[in-house]
Coordinates of C-alpha atoms in Angstrom, one line a residue:
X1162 CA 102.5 91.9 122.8
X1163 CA 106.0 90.6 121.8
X1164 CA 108.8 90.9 124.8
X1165 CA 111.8 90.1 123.6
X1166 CA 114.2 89.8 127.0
X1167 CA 118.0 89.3 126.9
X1168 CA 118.4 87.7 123.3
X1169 CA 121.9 86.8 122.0
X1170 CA 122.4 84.7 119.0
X1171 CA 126.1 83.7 118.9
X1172 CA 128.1 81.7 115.7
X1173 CA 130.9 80.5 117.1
X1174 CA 133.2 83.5 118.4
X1175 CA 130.8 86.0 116.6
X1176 CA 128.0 87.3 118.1
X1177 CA 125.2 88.8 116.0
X1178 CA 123.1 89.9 118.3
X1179 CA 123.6 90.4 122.1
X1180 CA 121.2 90.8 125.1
X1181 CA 118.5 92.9 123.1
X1182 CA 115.4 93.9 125.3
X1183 CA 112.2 95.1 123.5
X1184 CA 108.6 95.6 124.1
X1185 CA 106.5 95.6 121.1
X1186 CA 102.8 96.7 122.0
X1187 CA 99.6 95.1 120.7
X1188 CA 98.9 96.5 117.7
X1189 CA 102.1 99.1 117.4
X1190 CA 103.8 99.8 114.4
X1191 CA 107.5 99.0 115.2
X1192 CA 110.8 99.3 113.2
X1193 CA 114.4 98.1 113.3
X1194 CA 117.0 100.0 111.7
X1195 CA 120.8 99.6 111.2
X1196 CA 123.3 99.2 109.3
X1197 CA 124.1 96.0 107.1
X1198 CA 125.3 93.5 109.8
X1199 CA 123.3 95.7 112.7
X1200 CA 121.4 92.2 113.5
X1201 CA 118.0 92.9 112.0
X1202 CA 117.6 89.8 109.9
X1203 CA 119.0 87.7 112.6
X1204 CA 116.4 89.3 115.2
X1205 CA 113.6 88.3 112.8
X1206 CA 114.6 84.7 112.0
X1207 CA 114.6 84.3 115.8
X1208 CA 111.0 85.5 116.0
X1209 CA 110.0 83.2 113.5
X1210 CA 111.8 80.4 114.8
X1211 CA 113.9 79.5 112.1
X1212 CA 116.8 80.6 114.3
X1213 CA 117.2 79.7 117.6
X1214 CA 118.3 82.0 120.2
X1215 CA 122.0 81.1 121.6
X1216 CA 119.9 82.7 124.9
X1217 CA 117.3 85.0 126.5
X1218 CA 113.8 84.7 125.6
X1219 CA 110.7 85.7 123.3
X1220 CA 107.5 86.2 124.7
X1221 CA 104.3 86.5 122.6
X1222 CA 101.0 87.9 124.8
X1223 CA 103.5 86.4 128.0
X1224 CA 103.7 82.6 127.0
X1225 CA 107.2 81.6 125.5
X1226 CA 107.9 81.2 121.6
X1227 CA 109.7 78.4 120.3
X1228 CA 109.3 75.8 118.1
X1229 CA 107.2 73.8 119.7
X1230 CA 104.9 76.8 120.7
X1231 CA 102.1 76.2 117.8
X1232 CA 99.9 78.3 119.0
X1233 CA 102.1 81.2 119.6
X1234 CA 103.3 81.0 116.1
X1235 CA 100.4 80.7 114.2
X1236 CA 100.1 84.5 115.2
X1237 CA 102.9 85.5 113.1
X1238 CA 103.2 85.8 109.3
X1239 CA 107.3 86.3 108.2
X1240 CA 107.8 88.3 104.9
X1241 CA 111.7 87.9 103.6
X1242 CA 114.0 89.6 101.7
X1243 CA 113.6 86.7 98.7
X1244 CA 110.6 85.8 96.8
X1245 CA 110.1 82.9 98.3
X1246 CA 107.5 81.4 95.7
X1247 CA 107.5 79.0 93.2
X1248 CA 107.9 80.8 89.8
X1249 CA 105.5 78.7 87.3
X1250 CA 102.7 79.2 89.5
X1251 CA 100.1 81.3 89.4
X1252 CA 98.8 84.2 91.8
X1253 CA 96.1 81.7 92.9
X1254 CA 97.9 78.4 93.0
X1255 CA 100.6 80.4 95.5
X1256 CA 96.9 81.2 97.4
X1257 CA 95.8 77.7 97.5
X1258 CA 99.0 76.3 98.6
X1259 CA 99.4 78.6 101.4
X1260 CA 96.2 77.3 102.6
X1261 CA 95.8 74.2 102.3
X1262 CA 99.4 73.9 104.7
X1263 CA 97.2 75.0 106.7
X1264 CA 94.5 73.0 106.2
X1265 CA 91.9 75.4 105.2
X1266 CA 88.7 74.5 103.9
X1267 CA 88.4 74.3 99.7
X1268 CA 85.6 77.5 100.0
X1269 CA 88.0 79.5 102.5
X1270 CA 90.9 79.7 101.1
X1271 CA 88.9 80.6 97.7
X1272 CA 87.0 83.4 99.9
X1273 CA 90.2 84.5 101.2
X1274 CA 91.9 84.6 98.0
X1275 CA 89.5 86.6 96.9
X1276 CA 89.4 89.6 99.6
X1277 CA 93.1 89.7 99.8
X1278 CA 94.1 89.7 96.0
X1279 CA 91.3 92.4 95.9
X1280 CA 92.4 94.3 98.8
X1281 CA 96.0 94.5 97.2
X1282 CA 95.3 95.1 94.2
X1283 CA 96.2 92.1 93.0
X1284 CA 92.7 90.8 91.3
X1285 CA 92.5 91.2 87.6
X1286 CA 95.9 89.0 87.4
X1287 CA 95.5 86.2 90.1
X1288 CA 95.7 83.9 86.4
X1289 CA 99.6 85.4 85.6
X1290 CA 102.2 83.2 87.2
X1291 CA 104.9 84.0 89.4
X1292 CA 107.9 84.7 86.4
X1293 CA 105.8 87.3 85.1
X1294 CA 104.9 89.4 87.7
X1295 CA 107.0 92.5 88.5
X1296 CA 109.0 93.0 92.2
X1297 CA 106.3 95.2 93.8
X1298 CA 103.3 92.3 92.3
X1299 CA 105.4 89.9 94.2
X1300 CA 106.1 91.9 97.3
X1301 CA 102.5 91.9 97.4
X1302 CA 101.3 88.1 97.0
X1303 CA 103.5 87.8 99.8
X1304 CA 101.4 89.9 101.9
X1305 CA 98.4 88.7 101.0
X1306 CA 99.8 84.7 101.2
X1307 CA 101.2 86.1 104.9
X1308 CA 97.6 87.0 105.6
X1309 CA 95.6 83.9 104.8
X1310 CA 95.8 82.9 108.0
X1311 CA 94.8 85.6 109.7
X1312 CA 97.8 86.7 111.7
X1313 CA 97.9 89.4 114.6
X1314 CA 101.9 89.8 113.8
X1315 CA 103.8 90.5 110.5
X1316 CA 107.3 90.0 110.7
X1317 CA 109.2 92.3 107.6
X1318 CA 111.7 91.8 106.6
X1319 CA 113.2 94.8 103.9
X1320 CA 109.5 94.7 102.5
X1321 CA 110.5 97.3 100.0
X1322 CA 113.8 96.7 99.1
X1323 CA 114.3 96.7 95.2
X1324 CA 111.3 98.4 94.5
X1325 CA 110.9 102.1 92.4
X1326 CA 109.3 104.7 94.3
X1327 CA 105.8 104.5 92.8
X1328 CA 106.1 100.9 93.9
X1329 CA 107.7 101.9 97.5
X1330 CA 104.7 104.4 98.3
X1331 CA 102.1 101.8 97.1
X1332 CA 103.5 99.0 99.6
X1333 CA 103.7 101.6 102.4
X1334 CA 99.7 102.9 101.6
X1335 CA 99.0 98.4 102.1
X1336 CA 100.9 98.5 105.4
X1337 CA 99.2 101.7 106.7
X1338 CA 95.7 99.5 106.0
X1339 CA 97.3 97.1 107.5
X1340 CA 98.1 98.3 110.7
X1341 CA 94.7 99.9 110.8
X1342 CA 93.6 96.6 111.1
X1343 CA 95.0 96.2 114.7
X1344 CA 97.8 94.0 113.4
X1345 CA 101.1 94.2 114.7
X1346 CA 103.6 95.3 112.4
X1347 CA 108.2 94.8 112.9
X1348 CA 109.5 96.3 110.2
X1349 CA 113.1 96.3 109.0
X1350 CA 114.3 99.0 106.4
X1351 CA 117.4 100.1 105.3
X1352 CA 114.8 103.1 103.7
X1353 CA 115.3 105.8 107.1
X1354 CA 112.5 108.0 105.4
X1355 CA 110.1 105.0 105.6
X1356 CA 110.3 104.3 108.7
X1357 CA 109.5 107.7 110.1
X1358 CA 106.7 107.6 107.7
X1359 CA 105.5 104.6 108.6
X1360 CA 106.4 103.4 112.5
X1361 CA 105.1 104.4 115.3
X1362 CA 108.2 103.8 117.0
X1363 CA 111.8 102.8 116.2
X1364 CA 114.7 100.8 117.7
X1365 CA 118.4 101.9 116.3
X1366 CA 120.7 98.8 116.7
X1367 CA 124.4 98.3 115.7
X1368 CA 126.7 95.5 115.6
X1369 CA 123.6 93.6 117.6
X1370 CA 123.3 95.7 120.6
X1371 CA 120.5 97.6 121.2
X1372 CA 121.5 101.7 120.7
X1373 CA 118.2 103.6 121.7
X1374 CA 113.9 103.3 121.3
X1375 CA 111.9 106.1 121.1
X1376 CA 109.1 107.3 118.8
X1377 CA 110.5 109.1 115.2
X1378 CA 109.5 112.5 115.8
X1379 CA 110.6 112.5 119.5
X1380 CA 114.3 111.5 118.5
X1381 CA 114.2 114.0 115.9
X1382 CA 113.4 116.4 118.8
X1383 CA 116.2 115.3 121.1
X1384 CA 118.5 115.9 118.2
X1385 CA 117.2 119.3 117.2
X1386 CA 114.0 119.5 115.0
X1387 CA 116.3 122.5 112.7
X1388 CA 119.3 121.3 111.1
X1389 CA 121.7 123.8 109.3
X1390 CA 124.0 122.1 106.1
X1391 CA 127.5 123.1 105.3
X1392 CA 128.9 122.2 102.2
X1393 CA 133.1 122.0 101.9
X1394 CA 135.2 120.6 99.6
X1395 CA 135.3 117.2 101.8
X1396 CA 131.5 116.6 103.0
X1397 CA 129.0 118.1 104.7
X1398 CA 128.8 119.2 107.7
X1399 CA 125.1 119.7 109.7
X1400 CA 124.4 121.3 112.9
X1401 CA 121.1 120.7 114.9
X1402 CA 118.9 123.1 116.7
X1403 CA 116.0 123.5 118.9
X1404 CA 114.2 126.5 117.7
X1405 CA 113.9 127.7 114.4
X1406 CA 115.1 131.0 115.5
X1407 CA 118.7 129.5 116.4
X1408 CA 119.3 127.6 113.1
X1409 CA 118.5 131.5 111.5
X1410 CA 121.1 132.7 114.0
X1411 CA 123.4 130.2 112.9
X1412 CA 122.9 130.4 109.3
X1413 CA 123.3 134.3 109.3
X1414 CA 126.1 134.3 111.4
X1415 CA 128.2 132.1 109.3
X1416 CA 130.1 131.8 106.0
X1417 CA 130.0 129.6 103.6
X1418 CA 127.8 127.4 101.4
X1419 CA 125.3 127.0 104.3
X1420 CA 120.8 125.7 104.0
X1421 CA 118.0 124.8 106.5
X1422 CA 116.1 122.2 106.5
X1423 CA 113.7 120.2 109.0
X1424 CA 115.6 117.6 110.7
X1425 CA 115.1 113.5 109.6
X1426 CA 114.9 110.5 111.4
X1427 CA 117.7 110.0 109.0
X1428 CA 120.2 112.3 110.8
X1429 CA 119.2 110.9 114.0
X1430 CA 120.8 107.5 112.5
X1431 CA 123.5 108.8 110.9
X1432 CA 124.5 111.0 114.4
X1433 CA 124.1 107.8 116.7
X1434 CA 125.0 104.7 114.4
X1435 CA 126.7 106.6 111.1
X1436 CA 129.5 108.7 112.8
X1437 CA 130.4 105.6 115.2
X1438 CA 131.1 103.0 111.8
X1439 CA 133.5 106.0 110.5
X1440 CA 135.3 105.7 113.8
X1441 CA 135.8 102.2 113.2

Protein backbone atom coordinates (compact mmCIF):
# COMPACT_ATOMS: atom_id res chain seq x y z
CA UNK A 1 0.00 0.00 0.00
CA UNK A 2 1.41 3.55 -0.80
CA UNK A 3 -0.16 6.50 1.59
CA UNK A 4 0.77 9.47 0.40
CA UNK A 5 -0.28 12.20 3.39
CA UNK A 6 -0.08 15.97 3.05
CA UNK A 7 2.67 16.20 0.22
CA UNK A 8 3.72 19.71 -1.10
CA UNK A 9 6.81 20.21 -3.20
CA UNK A 10 7.47 23.97 -3.36
CA UNK A 11 10.37 25.90 -5.85
CA UNK A 12 10.81 28.88 -4.40
CA UNK A 13 7.41 30.99 -4.52
CA UNK A 14 5.89 28.20 -6.79
CA UNK A 15 4.32 25.38 -5.56
CA UNK A 16 3.88 22.32 -7.74
CA UNK A 17 2.16 20.25 -5.69
CA UNK A 18 0.27 21.05 -2.41
CA UNK A 19 -1.06 18.84 0.45
CA UNK A 20 -2.07 15.79 -1.85
CA UNK A 21 -3.55 12.80 0.18
CA UNK A 22 -3.86 9.39 -1.50
CA UNK A 23 -4.25 5.76 -0.74
CA UNK A 24 -3.03 3.43 -3.32
CA UNK A 25 -4.12 -0.23 -2.44
CA UNK A 26 -1.96 -3.41 -2.70
CA UNK A 27 -2.11 -4.39 -5.95
CA UNK A 28 -4.64 -1.57 -7.53
CA UNK A 29 -4.41 -0.16 -10.70
CA UNK A 30 -4.17 3.65 -10.05
CA UNK A 31 -3.90 6.72 -12.45
CA UNK A 32 -3.08 10.38 -12.31
CA UNK A 33 -4.44 12.65 -14.74
CA UNK A 34 -4.15 16.44 -15.45
CA UNK A 35 -3.27 18.82 -17.41
CA UNK A 36 0.48 19.72 -18.40
CA UNK A 37 1.71 21.40 -15.18
CA UNK A 38 -1.22 19.45 -13.03
CA UNK A 39 1.90 17.96 -10.83
CA UNK A 40 2.01 14.38 -12.03
CA UNK A 41 5.65 14.19 -12.90
CA UNK A 42 6.52 15.94 -9.80
CA UNK A 43 4.27 13.50 -7.64
CA UNK A 44 6.20 10.57 -9.20
CA UNK A 45 9.77 11.90 -8.80
CA UNK A 46 8.85 12.23 -5.14
CA UNK A 47 7.90 8.52 -5.00
CA UNK A 48 11.03 7.58 -6.40
CA UNK A 49 13.02 9.73 -4.38
CA UNK A 50 14.64 11.69 -6.79
CA UNK A 51 12.64 14.70 -5.50
CA UNK A 52 12.27 15.38 -2.10
CA UNK A 53 9.13 16.44 -0.59
CA UNK A 54 9.21 20.31 0.62
CA UNK A 55 6.65 18.39 3.33
CA UNK A 56 4.11 15.66 4.24
CA UNK A 57 5.00 12.20 3.90
CA UNK A 58 5.10 8.86 1.75
CA UNK A 59 4.34 5.75 3.25
CA UNK A 60 5.02 2.35 1.55
CA UNK A 61 3.18 -0.88 3.48
CA UNK A 62 3.23 1.96 6.67
CA UNK A 63 7.08 2.49 7.12
CA UNK A 64 8.34 5.98 5.60
CA UNK A 65 10.04 6.31 2.04
CA UNK A 66 13.00 8.31 1.73
CA UNK A 67 16.25 8.06 0.63
CA UNK A 68 17.62 6.25 3.04
CA UNK A 69 14.65 3.78 3.18
CA UNK A 70 16.47 0.82 0.98
CA UNK A 71 14.20 -1.49 1.60
CA UNK A 72 11.16 0.48 0.83
CA UNK A 73 12.60 1.36 -2.44
CA UNK A 74 13.70 -1.64 -3.75
CA UNK A 75 9.81 -2.21 -4.11
CA UNK A 76 9.50 0.31 -6.80
CA UNK A 77 10.58 0.23 -10.45
CA UNK A 78 10.21 4.19 -12.06
CA UNK A 79 9.50 4.21 -15.91
CA UNK A 80 10.09 8.06 -17.40
CA UNK A 81 9.00 9.95 -20.02
CA UNK A 82 12.80 9.60 -21.72
CA UNK A 83 14.54 6.58 -22.84
CA UNK A 84 16.76 6.52 -20.41
CA UNK A 85 19.22 3.89 -21.97
CA UNK A 86 22.45 3.92 -23.47
CA UNK A 87 21.94 3.88 -27.30
CA UNK A 88 24.95 1.56 -28.60
CA UNK A 89 23.86 -1.13 -26.50
CA UNK A 90 22.10 -3.97 -27.00
CA UNK A 91 18.67 -5.36 -25.67
CA UNK A 92 20.77 -7.71 -23.45
CA UNK A 93 23.66 -5.50 -22.40
CA UNK A 94 20.79 -2.86 -21.08
CA UNK A 95 19.53 -6.42 -19.13
CA UNK A 96 22.81 -7.21 -17.68
CA UNK A 97 23.52 -3.81 -16.59
CA UNK A 98 20.37 -3.36 -14.78
CA UNK A 99 21.38 -6.38 -12.90
CA UNK A 100 24.37 -6.40 -11.98
CA UNK A 101 23.51 -2.62 -10.08
CA UNK A 102 21.91 -4.77 -8.34
CA UNK A 103 24.11 -7.32 -7.82
CA UNK A 104 22.43 -10.19 -9.35
CA UNK A 105 23.95 -13.43 -9.85
CA UNK A 106 25.72 -13.96 -13.61
CA UNK A 107 22.79 -17.09 -14.15
CA UNK A 108 19.91 -14.74 -12.87
CA UNK A 109 19.98 -11.95 -14.56
CA UNK A 110 20.54 -14.26 -17.77
CA UNK A 111 17.25 -16.32 -16.54
CA UNK A 112 15.56 -13.12 -16.06
CA UNK A 113 16.54 -11.72 -19.26
CA UNK A 114 15.19 -14.37 -20.69
CA UNK A 115 11.44 -14.57 -19.29
CA UNK A 116 11.08 -10.96 -19.53
CA UNK A 117 12.35 -10.26 -23.13
CA UNK A 118 10.07 -13.24 -23.85
CA UNK A 119 7.13 -12.13 -22.03
CA UNK A 120 7.29 -8.70 -24.00
CA UNK A 121 7.88 -9.78 -26.90
CA UNK A 122 11.02 -8.59 -27.08
CA UNK A 123 13.13 -12.15 -27.75
CA UNK A 124 14.10 -12.65 -31.36
CA UNK A 125 15.97 -9.01 -31.12
CA UNK A 126 17.60 -8.95 -27.54
CA UNK A 127 21.11 -8.76 -30.19
CA UNK A 128 19.72 -5.16 -31.94
CA UNK A 129 21.01 -2.23 -29.97
CA UNK A 130 19.30 0.53 -28.47
CA UNK A 131 19.53 3.21 -31.80
CA UNK A 132 17.70 0.79 -33.74
CA UNK A 133 14.89 -0.09 -31.92
CA UNK A 134 11.54 1.64 -32.53
CA UNK A 135 9.66 3.90 -29.50
CA UNK A 136 7.19 1.08 -28.54
CA UNK A 137 10.61 -1.62 -28.54
CA UNK A 138 12.09 0.85 -26.15
CA UNK A 139 9.05 1.51 -24.06
CA UNK A 140 9.23 -1.97 -23.52
CA UNK A 141 13.01 -2.80 -22.46
CA UNK A 142 12.12 -0.42 -19.96
CA UNK A 143 9.51 -2.51 -18.57
CA UNK A 144 11.21 -5.42 -18.63
CA UNK A 145 14.73 -3.66 -17.16
CA UNK A 146 12.01 -2.15 -14.41
CA UNK A 147 11.16 -5.75 -13.68
CA UNK A 148 14.49 -7.43 -13.15
CA UNK A 149 14.24 -6.93 -9.74
CA UNK A 150 11.16 -7.99 -9.03
CA UNK A 151 9.22 -5.00 -7.94
CA UNK A 152 5.59 -4.92 -6.19
CA UNK A 153 5.34 -1.13 -7.52
CA UNK A 154 5.68 0.50 -11.04
CA UNK A 155 5.84 4.05 -11.09
CA UNK A 156 4.73 5.35 -14.99
CA UNK A 157 5.37 7.85 -16.01
CA UNK A 158 3.49 8.85 -19.74
CA UNK A 159 4.29 5.01 -20.63
CA UNK A 160 2.76 5.54 -23.97
CA UNK A 161 3.37 8.81 -24.99
CA UNK A 162 4.77 9.07 -28.64
CA UNK A 163 3.62 5.77 -29.57
CA UNK A 164 1.04 4.91 -32.78
CA UNK A 165 -2.02 3.15 -31.67
CA UNK A 166 -1.04 -0.42 -32.61
CA UNK A 167 1.88 0.34 -30.35
CA UNK A 168 -0.44 2.09 -27.54
CA UNK A 169 -2.85 -1.07 -27.36
CA UNK A 170 0.17 -3.46 -27.26
CA UNK A 171 1.75 -1.54 -24.11
CA UNK A 172 -1.74 -1.46 -22.46
CA UNK A 173 -2.30 -5.60 -23.20
CA UNK A 174 1.75 -5.78 -21.14
CA UNK A 175 0.33 -3.63 -18.29
CA UNK A 176 -3.06 -5.55 -18.05
CA UNK A 177 -0.48 -8.82 -17.51
CA UNK A 178 1.09 -6.87 -15.44
CA UNK A 179 -1.24 -5.95 -12.99
CA UNK A 180 -2.58 -9.50 -13.08
CA UNK A 181 0.45 -10.21 -11.52
CA UNK A 182 -0.49 -8.48 -8.21
CA UNK A 183 1.84 -5.60 -8.92
CA UNK A 184 0.88 -2.23 -8.15
CA UNK A 185 0.59 -0.04 -10.99
CA UNK A 186 0.51 4.58 -10.79
CA UNK A 187 0.01 5.53 -14.01
CA UNK A 188 0.19 8.96 -15.49
CA UNK A 189 -1.41 9.67 -18.96
CA UNK A 190 -2.23 12.51 -20.81
CA UNK A 191 -4.33 9.52 -23.09
CA UNK A 192 -8.04 10.05 -20.89
CA UNK A 193 -9.28 6.89 -22.96
CA UNK A 194 -6.45 4.83 -21.43
CA UNK A 195 -6.88 5.30 -18.31
CA UNK A 196 -10.54 4.31 -18.08
CA UNK A 197 -9.43 1.41 -19.98
CA UNK A 198 -6.85 0.55 -17.95
CA UNK A 199 -7.20 1.92 -14.07
CA UNK A 200 -9.06 0.67 -11.70
CA UNK A 201 -9.36 3.92 -10.16
CA UNK A 202 -8.35 7.54 -10.96
CA UNK A 203 -7.21 10.82 -9.21
CA UNK A 204 -7.99 14.19 -11.26
CA UNK A 205 -5.38 16.85 -10.09
CA UNK A 206 -4.79 20.48 -11.26
CA UNK A 207 -2.37 23.02 -10.62
CA UNK A 208 -1.09 20.34 -7.77
CA UNK A 209 -4.07 20.02 -5.63
CA UNK A 210 -5.85 17.16 -5.49
CA UNK A 211 -9.57 17.64 -7.45
CA UNK A 212 -11.52 14.24 -6.84
CA UNK A 213 -10.83 10.05 -6.68
CA UNK A 214 -13.19 7.76 -7.66
CA UNK A 215 -13.23 4.62 -9.89
CA UNK A 216 -13.72 5.54 -14.02
CA UNK A 217 -17.12 4.23 -14.50
CA UNK A 218 -18.43 5.65 -11.23
CA UNK A 219 -17.37 9.33 -12.22
CA UNK A 220 -18.81 8.83 -15.51
CA UNK A 221 -22.05 8.00 -13.59
CA UNK A 222 -22.07 11.05 -11.31
CA UNK A 223 -21.66 13.04 -14.47
CA UNK A 224 -24.40 11.32 -16.47
CA UNK A 225 -23.54 7.91 -18.24
CA UNK A 226 -25.68 9.69 -21.68
CA UNK A 227 -24.22 12.73 -23.10
CA UNK A 228 -26.02 14.68 -25.88
CA UNK A 229 -23.40 16.85 -28.56
CA UNK A 230 -24.33 20.19 -30.01
CA UNK A 231 -22.46 21.41 -32.70
CA UNK A 232 -22.49 25.56 -33.38
CA UNK A 233 -20.42 27.66 -35.28
CA UNK A 234 -18.07 28.24 -32.04
CA UNK A 235 -17.76 24.64 -30.28
CA UNK A 236 -19.57 22.13 -28.97
CA UNK A 237 -21.62 22.13 -26.55
CA UNK A 238 -22.62 18.56 -24.50
CA UNK A 239 -25.17 17.95 -21.98
CA UNK A 240 -25.12 14.90 -19.57
CA UNK A 241 -27.85 12.58 -18.48
CA UNK A 242 -28.85 9.82 -16.24
CA UNK A 243 -31.08 7.61 -18.22
CA UNK A 244 -30.95 6.93 -21.71
CA UNK A 245 -34.56 7.92 -21.95
CA UNK A 246 -33.72 11.71 -21.01
CA UNK A 247 -30.76 12.22 -23.46
CA UNK A 248 -33.75 10.88 -26.17
CA UNK A 249 -36.01 13.52 -24.60
CA UNK A 250 -33.36 16.00 -24.99
CA UNK A 251 -32.25 15.19 -28.31
CA UNK A 252 -35.93 15.17 -29.82
CA UNK A 253 -36.83 18.14 -28.17
CA UNK A 254 -34.16 20.30 -29.56
CA UNK A 255 -32.89 21.91 -32.73
CA UNK A 256 -29.96 21.86 -34.14
CA UNK A 257 -26.98 19.78 -35.20
CA UNK A 258 -27.41 17.57 -32.07
CA UNK A 259 -25.86 13.20 -31.42
CA UNK A 260 -25.70 10.70 -28.45
CA UNK A 261 -23.20 9.11 -27.37
CA UNK A 262 -22.06 7.10 -24.07
CA UNK A 263 -20.33 9.40 -21.71
CA UNK A 264 -16.10 9.21 -21.25
CA UNK A 265 -13.94 9.46 -18.48
CA UNK A 266 -12.82 12.10 -20.91
CA UNK A 267 -15.83 14.46 -20.30
CA UNK A 268 -15.56 13.89 -16.66
CA UNK A 269 -11.99 15.70 -17.09
CA UNK A 270 -12.82 18.12 -19.38
CA UNK A 271 -16.14 19.14 -16.95
CA UNK A 272 -13.99 19.25 -13.67
CA UNK A 273 -10.34 20.32 -14.75
CA UNK A 274 -11.01 21.52 -18.71
CA UNK A 275 -13.79 24.23 -18.22
CA UNK A 276 -11.83 25.68 -15.00
CA UNK A 277 -8.24 26.37 -17.25
CA UNK A 278 -10.73 28.32 -19.82
CA UNK A 279 -11.77 30.35 -16.85
CA UNK A 280 -8.35 31.17 -16.25
Amino acid sequence: MIEIKNLTKKYGDFTAVEDLSLTIETGEFFGLLGPNGAGKTTTISMLSTVLLPTSGEIRVDGKILDRKASAEKRKLSVITQEYSMRQDMTMDEVMEYQGRLYYMPKKEIRRKSDELLEFTGLIDFRHRVVRHLSGGMKRKLMICRALMTDPEIILLDEPTAGMDAISRRQMWNLLRQLHSKNITILLTTHYIDEAQSLCERVALIDHGHLDTVGAPLDLIAELGPFAVDKSTEEKLVSRYFGTKQEAIDHLTASEGDLTMRNTTLEDVFVERIGRRIDQK
